[in-house]
Short mmCIF file of C-alpha atoms in Angstrom, two decimals:
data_model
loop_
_atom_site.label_atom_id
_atom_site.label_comp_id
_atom_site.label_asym_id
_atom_site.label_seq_id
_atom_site.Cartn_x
_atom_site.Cartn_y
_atom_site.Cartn_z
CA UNK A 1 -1.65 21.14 5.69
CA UNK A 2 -2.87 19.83 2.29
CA UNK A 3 -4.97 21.23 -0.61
CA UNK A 4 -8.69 19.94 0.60
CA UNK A 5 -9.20 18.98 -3.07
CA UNK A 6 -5.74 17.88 -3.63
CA UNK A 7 -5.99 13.98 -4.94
CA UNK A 8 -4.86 10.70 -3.41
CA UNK A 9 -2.39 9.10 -4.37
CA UNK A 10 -2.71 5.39 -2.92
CA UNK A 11 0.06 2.91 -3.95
CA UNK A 12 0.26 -0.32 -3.36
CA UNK A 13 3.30 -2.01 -3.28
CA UNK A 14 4.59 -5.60 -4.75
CA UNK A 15 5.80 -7.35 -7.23
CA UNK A 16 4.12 -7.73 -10.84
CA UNK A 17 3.37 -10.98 -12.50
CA UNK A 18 1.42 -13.99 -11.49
CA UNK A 19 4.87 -16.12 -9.92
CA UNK A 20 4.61 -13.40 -7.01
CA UNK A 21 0.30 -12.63 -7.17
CA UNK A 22 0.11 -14.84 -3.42
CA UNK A 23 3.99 -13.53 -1.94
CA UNK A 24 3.77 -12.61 1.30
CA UNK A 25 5.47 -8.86 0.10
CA UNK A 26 2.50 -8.58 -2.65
CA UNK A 27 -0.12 -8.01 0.52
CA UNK A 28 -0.07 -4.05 -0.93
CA UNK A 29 -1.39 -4.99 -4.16
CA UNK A 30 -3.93 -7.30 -2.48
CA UNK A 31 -5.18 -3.95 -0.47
CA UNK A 32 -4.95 -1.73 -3.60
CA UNK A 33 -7.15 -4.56 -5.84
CA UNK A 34 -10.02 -4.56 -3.19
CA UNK A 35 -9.59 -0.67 -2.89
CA UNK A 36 -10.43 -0.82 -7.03
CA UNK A 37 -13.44 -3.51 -6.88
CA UNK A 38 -15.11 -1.24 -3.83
CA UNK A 39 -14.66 1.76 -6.10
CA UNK A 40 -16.16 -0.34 -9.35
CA UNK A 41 -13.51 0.14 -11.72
CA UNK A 42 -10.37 -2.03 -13.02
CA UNK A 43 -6.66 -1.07 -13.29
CA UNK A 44 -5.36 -0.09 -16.57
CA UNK A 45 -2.35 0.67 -17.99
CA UNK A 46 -0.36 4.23 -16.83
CA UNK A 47 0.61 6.03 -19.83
CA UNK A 48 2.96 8.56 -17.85
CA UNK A 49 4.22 5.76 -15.40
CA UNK A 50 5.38 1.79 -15.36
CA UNK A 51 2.59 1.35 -13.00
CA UNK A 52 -1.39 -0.15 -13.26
CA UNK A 53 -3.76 2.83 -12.53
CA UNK A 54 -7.78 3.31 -11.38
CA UNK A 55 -8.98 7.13 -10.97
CA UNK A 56 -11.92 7.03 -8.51
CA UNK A 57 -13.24 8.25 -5.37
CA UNK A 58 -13.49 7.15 -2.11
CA UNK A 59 -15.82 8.11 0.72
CA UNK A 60 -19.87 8.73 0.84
CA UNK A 61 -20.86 10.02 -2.02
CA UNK A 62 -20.91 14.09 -2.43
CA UNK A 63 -18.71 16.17 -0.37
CA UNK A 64 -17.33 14.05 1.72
CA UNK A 65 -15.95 12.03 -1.08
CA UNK A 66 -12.06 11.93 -1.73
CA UNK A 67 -10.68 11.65 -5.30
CA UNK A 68 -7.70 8.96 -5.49
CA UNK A 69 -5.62 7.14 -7.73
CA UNK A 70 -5.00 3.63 -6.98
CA UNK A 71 -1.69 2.58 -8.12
CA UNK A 72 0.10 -0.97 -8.47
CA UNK A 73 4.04 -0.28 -9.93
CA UNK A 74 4.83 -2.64 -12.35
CA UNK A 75 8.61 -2.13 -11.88
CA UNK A 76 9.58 -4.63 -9.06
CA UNK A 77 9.16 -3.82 -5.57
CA UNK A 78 13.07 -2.32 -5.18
CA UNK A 79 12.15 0.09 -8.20
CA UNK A 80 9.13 1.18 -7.09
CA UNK A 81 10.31 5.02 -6.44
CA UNK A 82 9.99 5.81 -10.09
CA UNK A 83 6.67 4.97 -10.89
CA UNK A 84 5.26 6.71 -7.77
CA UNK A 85 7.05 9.98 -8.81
CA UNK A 86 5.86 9.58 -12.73
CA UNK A 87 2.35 9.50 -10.68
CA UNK A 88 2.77 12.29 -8.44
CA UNK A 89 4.12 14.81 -10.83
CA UNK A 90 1.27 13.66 -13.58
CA UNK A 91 -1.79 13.77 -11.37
CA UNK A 92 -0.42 16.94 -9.31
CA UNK A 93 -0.47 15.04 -5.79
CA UNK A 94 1.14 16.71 -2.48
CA UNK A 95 3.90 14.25 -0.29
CA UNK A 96 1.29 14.87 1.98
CA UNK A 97 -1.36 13.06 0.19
CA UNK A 98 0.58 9.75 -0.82
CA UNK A 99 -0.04 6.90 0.99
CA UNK A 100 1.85 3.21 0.23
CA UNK A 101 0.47 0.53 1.93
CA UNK A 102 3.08 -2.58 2.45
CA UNK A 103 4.23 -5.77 4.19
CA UNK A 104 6.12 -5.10 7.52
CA UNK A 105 8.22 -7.83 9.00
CA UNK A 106 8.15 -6.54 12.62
CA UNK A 107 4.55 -6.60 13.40
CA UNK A 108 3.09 -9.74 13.67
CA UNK A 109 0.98 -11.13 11.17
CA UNK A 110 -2.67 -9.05 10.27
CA UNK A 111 -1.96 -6.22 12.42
CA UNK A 112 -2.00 -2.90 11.08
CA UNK A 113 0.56 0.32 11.93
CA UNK A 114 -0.32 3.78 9.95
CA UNK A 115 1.85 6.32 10.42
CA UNK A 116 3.46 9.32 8.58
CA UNK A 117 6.82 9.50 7.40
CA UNK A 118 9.74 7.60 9.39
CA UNK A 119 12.82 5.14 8.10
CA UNK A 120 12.02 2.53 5.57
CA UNK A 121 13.07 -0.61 7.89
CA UNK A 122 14.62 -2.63 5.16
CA UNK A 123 11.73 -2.83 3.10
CA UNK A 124 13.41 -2.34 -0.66
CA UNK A 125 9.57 -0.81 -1.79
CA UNK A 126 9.59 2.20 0.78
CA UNK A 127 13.66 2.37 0.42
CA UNK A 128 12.94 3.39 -3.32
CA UNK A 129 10.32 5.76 -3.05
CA UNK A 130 12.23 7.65 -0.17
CA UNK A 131 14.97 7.69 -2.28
CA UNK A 132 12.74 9.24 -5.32
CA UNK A 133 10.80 11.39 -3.19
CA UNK A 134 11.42 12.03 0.56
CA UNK A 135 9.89 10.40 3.26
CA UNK A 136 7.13 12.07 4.48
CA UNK A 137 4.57 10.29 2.89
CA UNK A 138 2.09 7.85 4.61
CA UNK A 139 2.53 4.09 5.18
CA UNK A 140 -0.22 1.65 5.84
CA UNK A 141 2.09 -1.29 7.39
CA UNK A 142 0.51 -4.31 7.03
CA UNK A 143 1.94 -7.30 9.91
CA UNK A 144 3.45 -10.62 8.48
CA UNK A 145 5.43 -11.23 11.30
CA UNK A 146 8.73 -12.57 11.26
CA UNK A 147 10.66 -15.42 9.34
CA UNK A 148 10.61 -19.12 11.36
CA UNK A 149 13.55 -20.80 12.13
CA UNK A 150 16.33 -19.70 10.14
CA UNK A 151 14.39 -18.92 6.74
CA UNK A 152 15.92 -15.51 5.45
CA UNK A 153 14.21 -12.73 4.92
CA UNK A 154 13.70 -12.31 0.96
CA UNK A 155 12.77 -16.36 1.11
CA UNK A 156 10.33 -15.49 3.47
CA UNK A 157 8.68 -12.25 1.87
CA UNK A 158 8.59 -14.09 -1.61
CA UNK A 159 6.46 -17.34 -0.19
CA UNK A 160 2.81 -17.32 -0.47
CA UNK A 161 0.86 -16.79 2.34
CA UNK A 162 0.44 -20.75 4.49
CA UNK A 163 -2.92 -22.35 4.99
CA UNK A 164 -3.38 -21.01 8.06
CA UNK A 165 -2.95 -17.23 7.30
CA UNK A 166 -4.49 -17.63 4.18
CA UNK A 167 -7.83 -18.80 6.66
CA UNK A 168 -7.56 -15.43 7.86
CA UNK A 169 -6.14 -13.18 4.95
CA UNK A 170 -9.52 -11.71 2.97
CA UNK A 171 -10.59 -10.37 6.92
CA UNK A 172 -7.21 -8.55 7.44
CA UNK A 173 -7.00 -7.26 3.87
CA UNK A 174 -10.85 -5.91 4.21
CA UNK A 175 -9.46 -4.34 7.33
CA UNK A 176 -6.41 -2.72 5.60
CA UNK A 177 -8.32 -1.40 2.77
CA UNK A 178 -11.13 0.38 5.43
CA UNK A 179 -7.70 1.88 7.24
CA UNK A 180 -6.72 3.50 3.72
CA UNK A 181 -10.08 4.97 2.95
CA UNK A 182 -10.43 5.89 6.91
CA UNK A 183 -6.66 8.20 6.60
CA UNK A 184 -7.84 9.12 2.98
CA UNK A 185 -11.29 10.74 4.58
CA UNK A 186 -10.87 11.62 8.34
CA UNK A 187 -7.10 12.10 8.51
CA UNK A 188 -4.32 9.85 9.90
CA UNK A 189 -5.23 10.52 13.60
CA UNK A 190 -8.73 8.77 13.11
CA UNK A 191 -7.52 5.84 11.23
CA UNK A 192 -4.65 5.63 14.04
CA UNK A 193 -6.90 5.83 16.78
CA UNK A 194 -9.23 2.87 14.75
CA UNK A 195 -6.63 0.29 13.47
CA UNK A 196 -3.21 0.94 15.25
CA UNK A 197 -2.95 -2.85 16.87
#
């Protein structure tokens, strides 16, 4: 069980620079930027970690409020480990209390999977941090579905989103940033229980 006032460590995972901004693999910095504009601040500059940083809370306001860091690593997506652990070790945060929210191939596109701990699937992001750290931290999987045709893998992940998803995209990435603050306040059952699709 985790320290009740313990802080939040919420990552987001993808790829810095605007080239990548609309890649299909940057939906966890698209979750962690809305997570920053509903808590009314902007992402600056880590001074401990390669990474972009906003210290806020989340929740109602009073005691049932959570303090988190949002985080965006600014090291590439397959180097992502490092930051995370600068992070963790400067702000004090428990395994427990990390949570990286990321594209998943195998669920189809806009559905959302949280769970705790588990293999990283092939995804270079979560392959990096277990490495760093372990892997029983938290996941917020975000669905892009699967490649067409014959399209590999890292050509698929590093295309922007296509018209038609993008149609869609703001309403799933609202959804993925109420599942974060959901696990961050009521626990990982809840937010299961809500958004598992």
């Amino acid at each position: 069980m985790s320290d009740a006032n313990a802080p939040w460590l919420v990552v987001g995972l993808g790829n810095p620079g605007p080239d990548y901004a609309a890649n299909r693999h940057n939906v966890g910095f698209m979750v962690a930027d809305l997570l920053a504009e509903r808590a009314g601040g902007t992402f600056k500059r880590a001074q401990k970690a390669q990474a972009q940083v906003l210290e806020g809370r989340i929740g109602p306001p009073g005691l049932g409020s959570r303090r988190v860091i949002l985080a965006k690593p600014m090291s590439y997506m397959n180097l992502s480990g490092g930051p995370v652990t600068s992070l963790r070790d400067f702000y004090k945060v428990p395994l427990a209390n990390i949570v990286a929210v990321h594209d998943e191939l195998d669920i189809d596109y806009g559905m959302l999977r949280l769970k705790l701990g588990g293999g990283d699937n092939g995804h270079n992001g979560l392959k990096s941090m277990t490495k760093a750290m372990g892997p029983d931290y938290h996941r917020v999987r975000f669905g892009i579905g699967r490649p067409p045709g014959r399209m590999q893998v890292a050509d698929f992940v590093l295309k922007d989103f296509s018209s038609a998803e993008r149609k869609e995209l703001g309403y799933f990435v609202d959804r993925a940033a109420d599942a974060v603050e959901c696990l961050v306040i009521d626990g990982l059952e809840r937010a299961q229980s809500t958004y598992n699709s």
